[in-house]
Structures are given as structure tokens and as C-alpha cells.
CSV table of C-alpha atoms in Angstrom, one decimal:
chain,number,residue,atom,x,y,z
A,1,UNK,CA,60.6,79.7,136.6
A,2,UNK,CA,62.2,81.2,138.7
A,3,UNK,CA,66.6,80.1,138.8
A,4,UNK,CA,69.9,82.1,138.5
A,5,UNK,CA,72.4,81.4,136.0
A,6,UNK,CA,76.4,82.3,135.6
A,7,UNK,CA,78.4,81.6,132.5
A,8,UNK,CA,81.7,81.3,131.8
A,9,UNK,CA,82.9,82.3,127.9
A,10,UNK,CA,84.8,83.6,125.9
A,11,UNK,CA,81.8,85.9,124.4
A,12,UNK,CA,78.9,87.6,125.3
A,13,UNK,CA,78.0,89.2,122.3
A,14,UNK,CA,77.3,86.2,119.9
A,15,UNK,CA,75.0,84.7,120.9
A,16,UNK,CA,75.8,80.6,121.4
A,17,UNK,CA,77.0,81.1,117.3
A,18,UNK,CA,80.6,81.2,118.0
A,19,UNK,CA,81.0,81.4,121.6
A,20,UNK,CA,81.7,79.0,124.2
A,21,UNK,CA,80.5,78.4,127.1
A,22,UNK,CA,83.0,76.8,129.5
A,23,UNK,CA,81.2,76.3,132.5
A,24,UNK,CA,76.7,77.1,132.6
A,25,UNK,CA,75.6,76.7,136.4
A,26,UNK,CA,72.0,77.6,136.5
A,27,UNK,CA,69.9,77.3,139.7
A,28,UNK,CA,66.8,75.2,138.8
A,29,UNK,CA,64.5,76.5,142.2
A,30,UNK,CA,61.0,74.7,140.9
A,31,UNK,CA,63.0,71.4,140.1
A,32,UNK,CA,65.5,72.1,143.6
A,33,UNK,CA,69.0,71.4,142.1
A,34,UNK,CA,72.4,72.8,140.1
A,35,UNK,CA,72.4,71.7,137.1
A,36,UNK,CA,75.9,72.2,135.5
A,37,UNK,CA,76.7,71.7,131.3
A,38,UNK,CA,78.4,73.4,128.5
A,39,UNK,CA,78.2,74.7,125.2
A,40,UNK,CA,80.3,74.7,121.9
A,41,UNK,CA,80.2,76.4,118.8
A,42,UNK,CA,78.7,73.5,115.7
A,43,UNK,CA,78.5,71.2,119.0
A,44,UNK,CA,75.3,72.3,121.8
A,45,UNK,CA,75.4,72.3,125.2
A,46,UNK,CA,77.1,69.2,126.6
A,47,UNK,CA,77.8,67.1,129.4
A,48,UNK,CA,74.5,68.3,131.7
A,49,UNK,CA,75.8,67.3,135.2
A,50,UNK,CA,73.2,67.4,138.4
A,51,UNK,CA,73.7,64.4,140.2
A,52,UNK,CA,77.1,63.2,139.3
A,53,UNK,CA,80.5,65.1,141.3
A,54,UNK,CA,77.8,66.1,143.6
A,55,UNK,CA,80.3,66.8,146.6
A,56,UNK,CA,76.8,68.8,149.1
A,57,UNK,CA,75.4,66.9,151.5
A,58,UNK,CA,72.5,69.8,151.9
A,59,UNK,CA,69.9,70.0,149.4
A,60,UNK,CA,71.1,69.8,145.6
A,61,UNK,CA,69.8,73.6,145.5
A,62,UNK,CA,71.1,75.3,148.4
A,63,UNK,CA,70.3,78.9,147.8
A,64,UNK,CA,66.7,80.3,149.4
A,65,UNK,CA,64.7,83.4,148.2
A,66,UNK,CA,64.9,86.2,148.8
A,67,UNK,CA,68.2,85.8,150.7
A,68,UNK,CA,72.3,86.6,149.6
A,69,UNK,CA,74.0,84.7,147.9
A,70,UNK,CA,77.4,83.3,146.9
A,71,UNK,CA,78.6,81.6,143.9
A,72,UNK,CA,83.0,80.6,143.9
A,73,UNK,CA,84.4,78.8,140.9
A,74,UNK,CA,88.6,77.7,141.3
A,75,UNK,CA,89.6,76.6,138.1
A,76,UNK,CA,91.7,73.4,138.5
A,77,UNK,CA,93.9,72.1,136.4
A,78,UNK,CA,90.6,68.6,134.8
A,79,UNK,CA,88.2,70.4,136.7
A,80,UNK,CA,86.1,72.9,138.2
A,81,UNK,CA,85.3,73.4,141.8
A,82,UNK,CA,82.0,74.6,142.3
A,83,UNK,CA,80.8,76.8,145.9
A,84,UNK,CA,77.7,77.7,147.1
A,85,UNK,CA,77.9,79.6,149.9
A,86,UNK,CA,81.7,79.1,150.9
A,87,UNK,CA,80.2,75.5,150.5
A,88,UNK,CA,81.9,73.2,148.8
A,89,UNK,CA,79.4,72.4,145.7
A,90,UNK,CA,80.6,70.1,143.1
A,91,UNK,CA,83.4,69.7,140.2
A,92,UNK,CA,82.9,69.8,136.8
A,93,UNK,CA,85.4,68.5,134.2
A,94,UNK,CA,86.6,70.3,131.6
A,95,UNK,CA,87.5,68.8,128.3
A,96,UNK,CA,90.4,71.0,128.1
A,97,UNK,CA,91.2,73.7,129.6
A,98,UNK,CA,89.7,77.3,129.5
A,99,UNK,CA,92.0,79.3,129.1
A,100,UNK,CA,90.0,81.8,126.8
A,101,UNK,CA,87.5,82.6,130.1
A,102,UNK,CA,87.1,85.9,129.1
A,103,UNK,CA,83.9,87.0,130.6
A,104,UNK,CA,81.5,85.6,133.6
A,105,UNK,CA,77.8,86.8,133.2
A,106,UNK,CA,75.1,85.7,135.3
A,107,UNK,CA,71.6,86.2,135.1
A,108,UNK,CA,68.3,85.3,135.6
A,109,UNK,CA,66.1,86.4,139.3
A,110,UNK,CA,68.1,88.0,141.1
A,111,UNK,CA,68.4,92.2,142.6
A,112,UNK,CA,71.4,92.7,142.4
A,113,UNK,CA,75.0,91.8,142.6
A,114,UNK,CA,77.6,93.6,144.9
A,115,UNK,CA,81.7,91.8,144.8
A,116,UNK,CA,83.3,90.7,141.8
A,117,UNK,CA,86.5,88.5,143.0
A,118,UNK,CA,88.8,88.0,140.4
A,119,UNK,CA,91.5,86.7,141.5
A,120,UNK,CA,94.4,83.6,142.5
A,121,UNK,CA,94.4,80.8,144.7
A,122,UNK,CA,97.7,81.0,146.0
A,123,UNK,CA,98.7,83.7,147.4
A,124,UNK,CA,95.9,84.5,148.7
A,125,UNK,CA,92.4,84.6,148.0
A,126,UNK,CA,90.4,87.6,149.7
A,127,UNK,CA,92.8,90.2,150.3
A,128,UNK,CA,92.6,92.7,153.5
A,129,UNK,CA,91.4,95.6,151.0
A,130,UNK,CA,87.7,94.1,151.1
A,131,UNK,CA,86.9,93.5,154.4
A,132,UNK,CA,85.1,96.9,154.8
A,133,UNK,CA,82.4,97.9,157.7
A,134,UNK,CA,80.9,100.5,156.1
A,135,UNK,CA,78.0,100.6,152.8
A,136,UNK,CA,79.7,98.9,150.3
A,137,UNK,CA,77.1,98.9,147.2
A,138,UNK,CA,79.8,96.7,145.3
A,139,UNK,CA,83.5,95.7,144.9
A,140,UNK,CA,85.3,94.0,143.1
A,141,UNK,CA,88.8,93.1,143.1
A,142,UNK,CA,91.7,91.3,140.1
A,143,UNK,CA,95.1,89.4,140.7
A,144,UNK,CA,97.0,91.7,139.4
A,145,UNK,CA,97.9,95.7,139.6
A,146,UNK,CA,96.1,98.8,137.3
A,147,UNK,CA,98.7,99.1,134.7
A,148,UNK,CA,99.2,102.5,132.5
A,149,UNK,CA,96.9,102.3,130.1
A,150,UNK,CA,94.1,99.8,131.9
A,151,UNK,CA,90.4,101.4,131.6
A,152,UNK,CA,88.0,100.6,134.3
A,153,UNK,CA,84.0,100.7,132.4
A,154,UNK,CA,81.5,100.0,134.9
A,155,UNK,CA,77.4,100.2,133.3
A,156,UNK,CA,75.8,101.5,137.3
A,157,UNK,CA,72.4,103.1,138.6
A,158,UNK,CA,71.6,105.2,141.0
A,159,UNK,CA,68.6,105.1,142.6
A,160,UNK,CA,66.8,106.8,145.7
A,161,UNK,CA,65.7,110.3,146.8
A,162,UNK,CA,66.8,113.5,145.9
A,163,UNK,CA,69.5,113.7,148.8
A,164,UNK,CA,71.4,110.0,147.4
A,165,UNK,CA,75.0,109.9,147.4
A,166,UNK,CA,77.2,107.6,145.8
A,167,UNK,CA,81.2,107.0,145.5
A,168,UNK,CA,83.6,104.9,143.2
A,169,UNK,CA,86.3,104.7,145.1
A,170,UNK,CA,89.7,103.2,144.0
A,171,UNK,CA,92.3,101.8,146.7
A,172,UNK,CA,96.3,100.8,147.1
A,173,UNK,CA,96.8,97.6,147.4
A,174,UNK,CA,99.7,97.9,149.8
A,175,UNK,CA,98.1,100.6,152.3
A,176,UNK,CA,94.4,100.2,152.3
A,177,UNK,CA,93.9,103.9,151.4
A,178,UNK,CA,91.8,105.5,148.5
A,179,UNK,CA,93.5,107.4,145.8
A,180,UNK,CA,91.0,108.4,144.4
A,181,UNK,CA,87.4,109.0,145.2
A,182,UNK,CA,83.9,110.0,143.0
A,183,UNK,CA,81.4,111.1,144.7
A,184,UNK,CA,77.6,111.9,143.3
A,185,UNK,CA,76.1,114.0,145.4
A,186,UNK,CA,72.3,114.8,144.0
A,187,UNK,CA,71.3,117.2,146.5
A,188,UNK,CA,74.0,119.7,145.2
A,189,UNK,CA,74.6,119.1,141.7
A,190,UNK,CA,78.0,117.9,143.2
A,191,UNK,CA,80.4,115.4,141.6
A,192,UNK,CA,83.7,115.8,143.7
A,193,UNK,CA,87.3,114.2,143.2
A,194,UNK,CA,89.5,113.7,146.5
A,195,UNK,CA,92.2,110.8,147.8
A,196,UNK,CA,92.4,110.2,151.2
A,197,UNK,CA,95.7,111.1,152.8
A,198,UNK,CA,98.6,109.4,155.1
A,199,UNK,CA,96.3,110.2,158.2
A,200,UNK,CA,93.1,108.0,156.6
A,201,UNK,CA,91.4,111.9,156.1
A,202,UNK,CA,89.6,113.3,153.5
A,203,UNK,CA,90.6,116.9,153.0
A,204,UNK,CA,88.2,119.4,151.7
A,205,UNK,CA,91.2,120.8,150.1
A,206,UNK,CA,92.4,118.3,148.0
A,207,UNK,CA,88.6,118.2,146.5
A,208,UNK,CA,87.9,119.2,143.4
A,209,UNK,CA,84.2,119.7,142.2
A,210,UNK,CA,84.5,121.8,138.0
A,211,UNK,CA,82.2,119.4,135.6
A,212,UNK,CA,79.3,119.1,134.5
A,213,UNK,CA,76.9,117.8,136.6
A,214,UNK,CA,75.9,114.0,133.5
A,215,UNK,CA,73.9,112.3,136.6
A,216,UNK,CA,70.5,111.8,136.8
A,217,UNK,CA,68.1,109.3,139.5
A,218,UNK,CA,66.9,106.4,138.3
A,219,UNK,CA,68.5,106.6,135.1
A,220,UNK,CA,71.5,103.5,133.7
A,221,UNK,CA,74.9,105.5,133.5
A,222,UNK,CA,78.3,104.0,131.8
A,223,UNK,CA,81.5,105.5,133.2
A,224,UNK,CA,84.8,104.3,132.2
A,225,UNK,CA,88.7,105.1,134.7
A,226,UNK,CA,91.7,105.7,132.3
A,227,UNK,CA,94.8,105.5,134.0
A,228,UNK,CA,97.4,107.1,132.4
A,229,UNK,CA,101.0,108.4,133.6
A,230,UNK,CA,99.8,111.3,135.9
A,231,UNK,CA,96.3,111.3,136.4
A,232,UNK,CA,93.5,109.3,136.1
A,233,UNK,CA,91.2,110.1,132.8
A,234,UNK,CA,87.2,110.3,133.5
A,235,UNK,CA,84.6,110.1,130.2
A,236,UNK,CA,80.9,109.6,131.3
A,237,UNK,CA,78.3,108.4,128.7
A,238,UNK,CA,80.9,108.8,125.8
A,239,UNK,CA,82.0,111.8,126.5
A,240,UNK,CA,85.3,113.2,127.9
A,241,UNK,CA,84.4,114.1,131.7
A,242,UNK,CA,87.8,115.1,133.4
A,243,UNK,CA,90.7,114.7,135.2
A,244,UNK,CA,91.9,113.4,138.1
A,245,UNK,CA,96.2,113.9,138.9
A,246,UNK,CA,97.6,111.5,140.9
A,247,UNK,CA,98.4,112.0,145.0
A,248,UNK,CA,102.3,112.2,145.4
A,249,UNK,CA,103.3,109.1,146.3
A,250,UNK,CA,103.5,106.1,144.6
A,251,UNK,CA,100.5,103.3,145.3
A,252,UNK,CA,99.6,100.1,143.1
A,253,UNK,CA,95.7,99.6,142.7
A,254,UNK,CA,93.4,96.4,141.4
A,255,UNK,CA,90.6,97.5,143.7
A,256,UNK,CA,87.3,99.4,143.6
A,257,UNK,CA,84.4,99.6,145.8
A,258,UNK,CA,81.6,101.8,145.7
A,259,UNK,CA,79.7,103.0,148.3
A,260,UNK,CA,75.9,105.2,148.4
A,261,UNK,CA,74.9,106.9,151.4
A,262,UNK,CA,71.9,105.3,154.0
A,263,UNK,CA,69.1,107.0,151.2
A,264,UNK,CA,70.4,105.7,148.0
A,265,UNK,CA,70.5,102.4,146.6
A,266,UNK,CA,73.4,101.7,143.5
A,267,UNK,CA,73.6,98.9,141.3
A,268,UNK,CA,76.5,97.9,138.5
A,269,UNK,CA,75.4,96.2,135.6
A,270,UNK,CA,78.5,95.0,134.4
A,271,UNK,CA,81.8,95.5,135.0
A,272,UNK,CA,84.8,96.0,132.2
A,273,UNK,CA,88.9,95.8,132.5
A,274,UNK,CA,90.8,96.7,129.3
A,275,UNK,CA,94.3,97.4,128.6
A,276,UNK,CA,95.3,98.2,125.2
A,277,UNK,CA,96.1,101.8,123.7
A,278,UNK,CA,95.1,104.8,123.1
A,279,UNK,CA,94.1,105.5,126.0
A,280,UNK,CA,92.0,108.8,125.7
A,281,UNK,CA,90.0,108.2,123.0
A,282,UNK,CA,90.1,104.5,124.1
A,283,UNK,CA,88.0,106.2,127.9
A,284,UNK,CA,85.5,107.8,125.7
A,285,UNK,CA,85.1,104.6,123.7
A,286,UNK,CA,84.5,102.2,126.5
A,287,UNK,CA,82.5,104.4,127.9
A,288,UNK,CA,79.2,105.0,125.1
A,289,UNK,CA,76.4,102.8,126.8
């Protein structure tokens, strides 16, 4: 039975033993409805809602098979407010305020995730840096800039013919320019690192290509980017890969984007943000699949 589920939870490894699911949204295609519920350890699933707090004039499951869709959940003072495809769908009241939402988990019968944003409602819901006409395979934004010591870890898979290429880019909040473009070319078996100059160009003189080629088309990999005092530290599949010095101008980052060329396909299976230390050992550890 086709279905899609979205969980807001404090733990993704407990398998409902010590995990609290503050909100579960389940789109059921056979029944044509979206069910909202919650799970508490020792108490089980509770507060199942189908028609209650339903505020939509359309169908109870507005998702269409084969079409893209968006879920947006706002955490308010007394409830979650749920939007489906940018239309208010309904709300879900919580018993106590969910302070420990550490994970968002999406699973079920869908192809891939192309956007994940964690934003404050005010002052900016959808930041300017995320508006881009290029071929974006995935993009994400967090509500505060990366501090020194931040590690972004991603489980990804690249598919396509031998000419497939993909890039993972970190963008400056203020200018929208890329401060690191990590570009993988399977045809040339090269990994280049570069940044976007003030005129928005990428200059060959700024590229670094030293290092091995640890990527295989069609095979899952995990990559971690650590923000150091002067450089990005990068590890792939549990091994230190390289570093890339920051460009010589101030910047702040909260946005990452992944691009492909016309023939490639790139999917992000998991995305993690960490901010404890020490940095180098943590970058390597967090890149272990």
C-alpha cells in the first residue's frame, strides 16, 4: 500500500523504544487521507487525527502519484501547523512544547528529497540564496550561520553515464557567492575545489585538484565538511581527503546546494549538522557510512 511518512523526532536509532515522535504525518494513498499522530515511550502511538483540525477545502490527501510535493511544518506555541504544497492543511496540538526535535525523517514511496530547510518564521522564511534557476539536485538551509567547528555530513549517491558530474557548494549568506565548490567529474576522475570570485566567476587558477578519486557511480558514499579556523576539512568514507583554504574575504554560510550536469542524477539520503569538537577526528568519524 503506497504511503509517505514524515516524522519529527528526538532519536532515529531507538526504533520506538526510547524515541519520542513529536509529530508523524502519514500520507495514505489507498485510503486517500493524511493521518497525524505522535509516539511516546511507554505509552505508544497517541492522538491519531484524520478529520480533526483539518483546515483544507480540498481532498484529505492532496498528493498525486508521480508529482513533486512539499511538506512544511511550523512549530507554534501550542501546535504544529502543517502545509502541503504551500497550502494550509491543518494543525496538530501538542501536550507540551517539543524542545528536542533533533531529526526530521522522511520515508516511504517517493523517489528522492530535493530540498530540506530549517528556518525561523521571522524575519525570513525563504532566504534569497535558495532562489536559483540552475540545475539544483538538492539544497538546504539552516537558521543560523555555520560557526567554527561545524561539520556537515551527507550520505549521497551519484548515478548516470560515465560523463556524470556533480558539485557540492557552500554559499555566503550575504552575497550568494560560493565559498567552496566541490566538483566531481567521473569522466576525468577528478575532484576540484574552487570558489566564486567577486565578479561571480570561477577562475582555473583558483582550482585545486590534488588527491585520490574515492567516488563510484551508483555507490553510496558519505562525505563530511568541517569548518575550521582557516579552511574546510573534508573526509570521505571515514578517511581524511583534503582541506581547502578559505577565500581571502569575510563570509558567513548557512546554505548548501548540490548540482549535476544534464546527464547526471544526484540524491542526498541523509544530512547531519554537528557542532562539537575536536574537529579533524570528528570529520573523519562522521564520514563513516
